[in-house]
PDB file of C-alpha atoms in Angstrom:
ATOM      1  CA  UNK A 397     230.975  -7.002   3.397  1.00 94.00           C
ATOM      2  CA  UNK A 398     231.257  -4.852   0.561  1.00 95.00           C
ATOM      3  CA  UNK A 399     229.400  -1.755  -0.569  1.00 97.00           C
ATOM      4  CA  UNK A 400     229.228   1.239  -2.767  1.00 97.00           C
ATOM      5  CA  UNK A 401     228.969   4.681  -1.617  1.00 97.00           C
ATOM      6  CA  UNK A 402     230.029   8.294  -2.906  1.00 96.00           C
ATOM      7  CA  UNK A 403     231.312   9.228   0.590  1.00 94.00           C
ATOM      8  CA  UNK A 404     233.956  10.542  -1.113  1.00 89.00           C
ATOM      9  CA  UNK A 405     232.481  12.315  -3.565  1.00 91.00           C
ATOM     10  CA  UNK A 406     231.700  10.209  -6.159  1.00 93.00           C
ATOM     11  CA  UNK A 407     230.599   5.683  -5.824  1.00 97.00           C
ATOM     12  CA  UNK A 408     233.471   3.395  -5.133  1.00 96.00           C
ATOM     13  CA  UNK A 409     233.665  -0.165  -3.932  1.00 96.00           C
ATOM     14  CA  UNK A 410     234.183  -0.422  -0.422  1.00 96.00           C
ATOM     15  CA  UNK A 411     234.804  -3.633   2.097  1.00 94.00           C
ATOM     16  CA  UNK A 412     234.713  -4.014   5.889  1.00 96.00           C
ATOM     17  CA  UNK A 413     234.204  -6.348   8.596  1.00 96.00           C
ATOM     18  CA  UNK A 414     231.004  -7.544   9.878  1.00 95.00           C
ATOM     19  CA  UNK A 415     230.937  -5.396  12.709  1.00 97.00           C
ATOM     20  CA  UNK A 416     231.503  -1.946  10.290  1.00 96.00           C
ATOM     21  CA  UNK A 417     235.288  -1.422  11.222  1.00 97.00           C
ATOM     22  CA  UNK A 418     238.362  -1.430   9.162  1.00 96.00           C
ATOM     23  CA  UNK A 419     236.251   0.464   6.106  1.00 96.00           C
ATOM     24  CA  UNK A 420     239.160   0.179   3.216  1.00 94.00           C
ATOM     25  CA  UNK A 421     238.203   2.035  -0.284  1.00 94.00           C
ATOM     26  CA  UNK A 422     238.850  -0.877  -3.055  1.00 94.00           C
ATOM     27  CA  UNK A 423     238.424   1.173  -5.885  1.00 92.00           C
ATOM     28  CA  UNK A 424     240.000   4.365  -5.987  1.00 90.00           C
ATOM     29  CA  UNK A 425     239.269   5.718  -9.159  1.00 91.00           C
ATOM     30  CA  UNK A 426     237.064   8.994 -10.495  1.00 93.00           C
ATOM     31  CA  UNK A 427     234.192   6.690 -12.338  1.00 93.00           C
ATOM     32  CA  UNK A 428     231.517   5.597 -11.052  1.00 96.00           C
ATOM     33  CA  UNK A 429     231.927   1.934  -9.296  1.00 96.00           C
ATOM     34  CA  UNK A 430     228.955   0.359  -8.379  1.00 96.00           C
ATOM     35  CA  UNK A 431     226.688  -2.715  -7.852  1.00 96.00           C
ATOM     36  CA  UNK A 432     229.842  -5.104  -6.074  1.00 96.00           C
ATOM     37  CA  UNK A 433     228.962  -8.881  -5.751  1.00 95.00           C
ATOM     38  CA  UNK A 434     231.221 -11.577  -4.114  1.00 93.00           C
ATOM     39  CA  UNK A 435     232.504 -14.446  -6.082  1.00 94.00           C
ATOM     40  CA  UNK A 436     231.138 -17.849  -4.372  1.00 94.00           C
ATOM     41  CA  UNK A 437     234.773 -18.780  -3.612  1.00 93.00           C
ATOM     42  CA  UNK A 438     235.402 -15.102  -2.155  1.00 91.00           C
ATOM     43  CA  UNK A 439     238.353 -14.722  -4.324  1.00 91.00           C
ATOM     44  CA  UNK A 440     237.090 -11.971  -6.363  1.00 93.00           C
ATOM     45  CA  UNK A 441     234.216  -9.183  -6.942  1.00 95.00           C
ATOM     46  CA  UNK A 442     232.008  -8.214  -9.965  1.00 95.00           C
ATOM     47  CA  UNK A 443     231.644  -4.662 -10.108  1.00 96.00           C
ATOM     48  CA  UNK A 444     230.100  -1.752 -12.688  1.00 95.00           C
ATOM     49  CA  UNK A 445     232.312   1.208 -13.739  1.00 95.00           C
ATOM     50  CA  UNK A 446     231.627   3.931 -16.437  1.00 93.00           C
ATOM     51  CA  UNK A 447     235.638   4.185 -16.686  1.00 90.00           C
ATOM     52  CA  UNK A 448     235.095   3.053 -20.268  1.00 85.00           C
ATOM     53  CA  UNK A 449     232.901   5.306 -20.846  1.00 87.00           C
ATOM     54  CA  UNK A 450     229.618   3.096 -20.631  1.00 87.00           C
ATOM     55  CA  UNK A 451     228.613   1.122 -17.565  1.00 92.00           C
ATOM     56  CA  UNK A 452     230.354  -1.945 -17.789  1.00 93.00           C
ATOM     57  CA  UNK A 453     231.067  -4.971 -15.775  1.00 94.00           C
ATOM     58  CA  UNK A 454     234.814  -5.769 -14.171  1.00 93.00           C
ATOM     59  CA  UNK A 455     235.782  -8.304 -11.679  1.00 92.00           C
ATOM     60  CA  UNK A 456     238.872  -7.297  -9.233  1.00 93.00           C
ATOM     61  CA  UNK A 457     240.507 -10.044  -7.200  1.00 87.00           C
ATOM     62  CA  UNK A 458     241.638  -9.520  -3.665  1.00 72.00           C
ATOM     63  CA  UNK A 459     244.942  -8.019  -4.531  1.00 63.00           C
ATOM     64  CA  UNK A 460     242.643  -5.369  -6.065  1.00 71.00           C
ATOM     65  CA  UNK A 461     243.609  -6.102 -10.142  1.00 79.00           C
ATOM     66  CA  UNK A 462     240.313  -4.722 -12.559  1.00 83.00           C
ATOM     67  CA  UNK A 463     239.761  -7.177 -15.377  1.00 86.00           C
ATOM     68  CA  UNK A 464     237.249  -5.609 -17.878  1.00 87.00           C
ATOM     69  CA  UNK A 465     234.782  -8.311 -18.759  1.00 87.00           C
ATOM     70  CA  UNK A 466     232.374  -6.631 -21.131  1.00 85.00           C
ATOM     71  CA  UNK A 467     233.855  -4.607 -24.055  1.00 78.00           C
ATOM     72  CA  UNK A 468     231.430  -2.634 -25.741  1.00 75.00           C
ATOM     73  CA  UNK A 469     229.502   0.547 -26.181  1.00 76.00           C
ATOM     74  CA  UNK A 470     226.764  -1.076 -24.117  1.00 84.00           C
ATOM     75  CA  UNK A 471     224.779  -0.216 -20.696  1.00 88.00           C
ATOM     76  CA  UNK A 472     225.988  -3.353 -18.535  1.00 91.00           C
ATOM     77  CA  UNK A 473     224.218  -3.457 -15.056  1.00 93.00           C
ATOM     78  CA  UNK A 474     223.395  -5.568 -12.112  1.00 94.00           C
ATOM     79  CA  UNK A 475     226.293  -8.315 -12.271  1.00 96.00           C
ATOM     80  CA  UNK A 476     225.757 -11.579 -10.150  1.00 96.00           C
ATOM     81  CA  UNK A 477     228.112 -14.599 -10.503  1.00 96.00           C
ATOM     82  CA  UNK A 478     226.640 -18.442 -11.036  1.00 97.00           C
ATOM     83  CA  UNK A 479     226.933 -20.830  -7.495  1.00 96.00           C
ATOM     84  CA  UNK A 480     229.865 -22.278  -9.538  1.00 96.00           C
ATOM     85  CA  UNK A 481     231.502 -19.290 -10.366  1.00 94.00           C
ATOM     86  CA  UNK A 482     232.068 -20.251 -14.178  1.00 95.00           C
ATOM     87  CA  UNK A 483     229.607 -17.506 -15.276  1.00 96.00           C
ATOM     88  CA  UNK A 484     228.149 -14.907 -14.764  1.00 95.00           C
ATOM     89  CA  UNK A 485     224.694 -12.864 -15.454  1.00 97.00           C
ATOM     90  CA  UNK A 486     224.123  -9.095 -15.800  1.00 96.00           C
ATOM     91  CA  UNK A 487     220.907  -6.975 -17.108  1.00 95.00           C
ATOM     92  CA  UNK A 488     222.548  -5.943 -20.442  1.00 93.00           C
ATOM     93  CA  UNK A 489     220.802  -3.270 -22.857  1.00 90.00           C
ATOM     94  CA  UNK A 490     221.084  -3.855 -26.441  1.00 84.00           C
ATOM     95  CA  UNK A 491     219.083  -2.661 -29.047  1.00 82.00           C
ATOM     96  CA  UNK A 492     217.513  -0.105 -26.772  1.00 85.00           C
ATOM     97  CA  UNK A 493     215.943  -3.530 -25.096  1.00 88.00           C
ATOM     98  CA  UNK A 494     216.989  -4.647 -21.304  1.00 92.00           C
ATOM     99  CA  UNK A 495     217.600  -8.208 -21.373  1.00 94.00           C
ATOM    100  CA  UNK A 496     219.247 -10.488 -19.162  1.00 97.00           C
ATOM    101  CA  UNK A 497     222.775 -11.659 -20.842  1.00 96.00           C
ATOM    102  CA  UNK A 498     224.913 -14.536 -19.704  1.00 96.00           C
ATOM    103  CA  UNK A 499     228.750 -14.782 -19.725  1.00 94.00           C
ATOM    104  CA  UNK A 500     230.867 -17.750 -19.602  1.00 94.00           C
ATOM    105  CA  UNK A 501     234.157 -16.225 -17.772  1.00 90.00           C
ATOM    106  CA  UNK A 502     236.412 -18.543 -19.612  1.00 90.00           C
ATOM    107  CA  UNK A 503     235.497 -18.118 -23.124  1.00 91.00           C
ATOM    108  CA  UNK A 504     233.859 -14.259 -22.626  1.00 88.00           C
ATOM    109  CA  UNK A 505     231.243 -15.784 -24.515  1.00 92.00           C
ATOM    110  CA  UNK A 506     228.059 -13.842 -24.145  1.00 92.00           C
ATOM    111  CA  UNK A 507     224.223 -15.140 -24.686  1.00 94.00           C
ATOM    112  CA  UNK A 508     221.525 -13.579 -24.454  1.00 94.00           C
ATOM    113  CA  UNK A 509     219.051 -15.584 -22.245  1.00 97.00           C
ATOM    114  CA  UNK A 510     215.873 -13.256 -22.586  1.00 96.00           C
ATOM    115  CA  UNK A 511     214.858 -11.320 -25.475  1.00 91.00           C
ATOM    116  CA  UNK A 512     211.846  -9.303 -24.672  1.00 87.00           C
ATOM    117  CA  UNK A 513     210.952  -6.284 -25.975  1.00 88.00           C
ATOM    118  CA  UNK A 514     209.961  -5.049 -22.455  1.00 88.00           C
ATOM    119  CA  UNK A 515     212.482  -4.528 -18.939  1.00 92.00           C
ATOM    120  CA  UNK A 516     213.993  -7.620 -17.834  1.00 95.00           C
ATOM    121  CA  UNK A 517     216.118  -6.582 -15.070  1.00 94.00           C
ATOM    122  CA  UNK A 518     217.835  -8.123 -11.549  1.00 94.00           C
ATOM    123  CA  UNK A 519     218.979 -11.268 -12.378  1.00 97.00           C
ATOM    124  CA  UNK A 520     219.971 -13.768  -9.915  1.00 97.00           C
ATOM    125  CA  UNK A 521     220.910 -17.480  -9.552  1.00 97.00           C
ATOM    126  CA  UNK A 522     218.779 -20.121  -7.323  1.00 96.00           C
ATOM    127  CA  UNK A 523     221.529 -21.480  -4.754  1.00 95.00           C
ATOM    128  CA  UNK A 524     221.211 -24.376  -6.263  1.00 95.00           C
ATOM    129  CA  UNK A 525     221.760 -22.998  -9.921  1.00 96.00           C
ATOM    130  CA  UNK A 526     218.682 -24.905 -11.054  1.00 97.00           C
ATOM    131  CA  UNK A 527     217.222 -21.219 -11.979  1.00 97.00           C
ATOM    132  CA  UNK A 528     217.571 -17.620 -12.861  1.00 98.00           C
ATOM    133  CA  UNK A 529     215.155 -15.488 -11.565  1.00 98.00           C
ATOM    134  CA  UNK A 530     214.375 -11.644 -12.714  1.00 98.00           C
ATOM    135  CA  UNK A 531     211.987  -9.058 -12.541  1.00 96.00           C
ATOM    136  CA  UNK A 532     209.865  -8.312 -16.201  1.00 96.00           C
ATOM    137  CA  UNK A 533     207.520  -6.038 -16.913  1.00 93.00           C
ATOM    138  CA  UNK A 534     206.137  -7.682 -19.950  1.00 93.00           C
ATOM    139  CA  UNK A 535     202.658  -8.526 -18.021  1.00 91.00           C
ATOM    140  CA  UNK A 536     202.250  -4.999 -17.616  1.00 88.00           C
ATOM    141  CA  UNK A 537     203.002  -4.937 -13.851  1.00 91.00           C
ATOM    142  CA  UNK A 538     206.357  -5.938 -12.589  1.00 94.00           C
ATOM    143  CA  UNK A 539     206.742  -9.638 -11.591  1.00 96.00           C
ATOM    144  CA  UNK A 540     208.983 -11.784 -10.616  1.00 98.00           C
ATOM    145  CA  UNK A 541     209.834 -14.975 -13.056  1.00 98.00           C
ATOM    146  CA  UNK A 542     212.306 -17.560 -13.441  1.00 98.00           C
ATOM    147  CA  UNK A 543     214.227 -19.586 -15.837  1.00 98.00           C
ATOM    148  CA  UNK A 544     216.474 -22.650 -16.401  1.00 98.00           C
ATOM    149  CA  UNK A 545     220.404 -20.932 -16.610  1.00 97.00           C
ATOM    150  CA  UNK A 546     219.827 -21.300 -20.896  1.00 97.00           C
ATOM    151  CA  UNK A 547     217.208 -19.142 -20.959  1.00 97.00           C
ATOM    152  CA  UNK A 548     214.566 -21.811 -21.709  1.00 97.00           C
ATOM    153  CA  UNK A 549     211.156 -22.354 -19.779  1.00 98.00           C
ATOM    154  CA  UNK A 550     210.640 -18.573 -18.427  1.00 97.00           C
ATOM    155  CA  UNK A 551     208.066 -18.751 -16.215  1.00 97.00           C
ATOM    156  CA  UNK A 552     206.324 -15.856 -13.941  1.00 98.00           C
ATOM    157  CA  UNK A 553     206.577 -16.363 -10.150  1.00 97.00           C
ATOM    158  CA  UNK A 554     204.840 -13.681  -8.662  1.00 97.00           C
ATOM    159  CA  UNK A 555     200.879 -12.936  -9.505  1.00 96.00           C
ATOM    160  CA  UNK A 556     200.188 -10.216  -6.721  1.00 94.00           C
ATOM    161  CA  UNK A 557     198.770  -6.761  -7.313  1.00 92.00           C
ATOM    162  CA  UNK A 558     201.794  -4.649  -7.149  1.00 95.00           C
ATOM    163  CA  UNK A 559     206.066  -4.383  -8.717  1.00 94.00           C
ATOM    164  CA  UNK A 560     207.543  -7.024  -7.718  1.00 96.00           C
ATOM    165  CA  UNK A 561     211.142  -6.159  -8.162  1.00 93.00           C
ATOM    166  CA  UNK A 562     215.249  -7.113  -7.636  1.00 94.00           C
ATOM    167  CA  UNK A 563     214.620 -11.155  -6.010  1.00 96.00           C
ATOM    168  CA  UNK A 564     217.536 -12.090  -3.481  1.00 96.00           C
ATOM    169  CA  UNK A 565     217.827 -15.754  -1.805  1.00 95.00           C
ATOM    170  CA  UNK A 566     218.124 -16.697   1.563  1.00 94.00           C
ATOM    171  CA  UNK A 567     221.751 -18.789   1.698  1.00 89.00           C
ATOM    172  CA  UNK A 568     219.122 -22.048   2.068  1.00 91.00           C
ATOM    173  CA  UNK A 569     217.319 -20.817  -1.094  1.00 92.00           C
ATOM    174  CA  UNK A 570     213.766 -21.540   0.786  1.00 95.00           C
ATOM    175  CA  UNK A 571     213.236 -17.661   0.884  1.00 96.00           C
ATOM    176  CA  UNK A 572     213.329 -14.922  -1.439  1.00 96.00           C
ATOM    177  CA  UNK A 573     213.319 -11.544  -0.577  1.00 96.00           C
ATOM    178  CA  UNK A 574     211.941  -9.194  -3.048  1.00 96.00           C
ATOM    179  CA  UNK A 575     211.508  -5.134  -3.495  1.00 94.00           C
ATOM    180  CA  UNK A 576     207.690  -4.465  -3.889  1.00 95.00           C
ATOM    181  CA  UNK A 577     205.524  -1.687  -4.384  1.00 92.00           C
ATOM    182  CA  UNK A 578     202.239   0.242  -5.723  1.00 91.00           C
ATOM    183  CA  UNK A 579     201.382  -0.554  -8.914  1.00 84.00           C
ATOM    184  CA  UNK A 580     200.421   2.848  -9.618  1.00 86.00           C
ATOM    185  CA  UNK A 581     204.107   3.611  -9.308  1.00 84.00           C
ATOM    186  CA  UNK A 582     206.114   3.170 -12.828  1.00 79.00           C
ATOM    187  CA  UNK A 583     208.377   0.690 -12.856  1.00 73.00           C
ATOM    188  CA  UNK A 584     210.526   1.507 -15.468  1.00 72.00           C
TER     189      UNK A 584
END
């Protein structure tokens, strides 16, 4: 399992077992490290650090070497790999707009897959990487949509009376979990 928490003052990536023993710090360092996600192959995690200076995304394998992936002057948040592992997906703000961007981790080749003028924000990958769904608030009310991985046919999900917000798959991808809450409560 692996975690953030400032426990020692200040976030860093943490693993342990299953059953909470053998807590090892993986990080180590006086930014702020947040948001870990496993690679599907367990070889590596995606992680945000202001170390830069901005939040950005890294990836660290398991003998703990940081690879910068995102280079810029950009707020870089929310990093979740592709079921293949040859990409990856992150909420990225650019123009003062939160979209969600896609990199290929070969070619550091970024896209932008949504460009609303609203908050698109918690991107993740159907198990079977047939979709991307996020959380938007362009409706007004936070919802849950989806999208193919190019960023074609978006499509809204959930049509409920509250923020729907941050969906998560079961490993099966039959269920998806989701944050929601009042709508009288601002989302962003």
């Amino acid at each position: 399992i692996v975690f953030s928490s400032n426990r020692d003052g200040n976030f860093e990536i943490y693993a342990m077992n299953t059953d909470g023993t053998e807590i090892t710090n993986l990080t180590n360092n006086p930014a702020s490290d947040q948001q870990p996600a496993w690679s599907p192959d367990g070889a590596s995690i995606l992680f945000t650090s202001d170390r830069g200076g901005f939040p950005n995304i890294y990836a660290m394998s398991n003998a703990r070497n940081n690879i910068r992936l995102t280079q810029d002057a950009n707020i870089e948040l929310n990093p979740t790999w592709s079921p293949d592992g040859k990409k990856l997906i992150f909420t990225g703000q650019r123009n003062n707009e939160w979209n969600i961007v896609s990199i290929d981790i070969t070619t550091k080749k970024e896209t932008n897959l949504t460009e609303d003028a609203t908050l698109d924000d918690g991107a993740e990958y159907s198990p079977d990487g047939k979709y991307i769904y996020f959380n938007s608030v362009r409706t007004g009310t936070m919802k849950l949509w989806r999208m193919k991985p190019d960023g074609s046919e978006e499509e809204q999900v959930t049509f409920d009376e509250y923020n729907d917000w941050f969906p998560h798959f079961s490993p099966d991808g039959k269920w998806i979990l989701y944050v929601a809450f009042p709508k009288d409560i601002d989302p962003t």
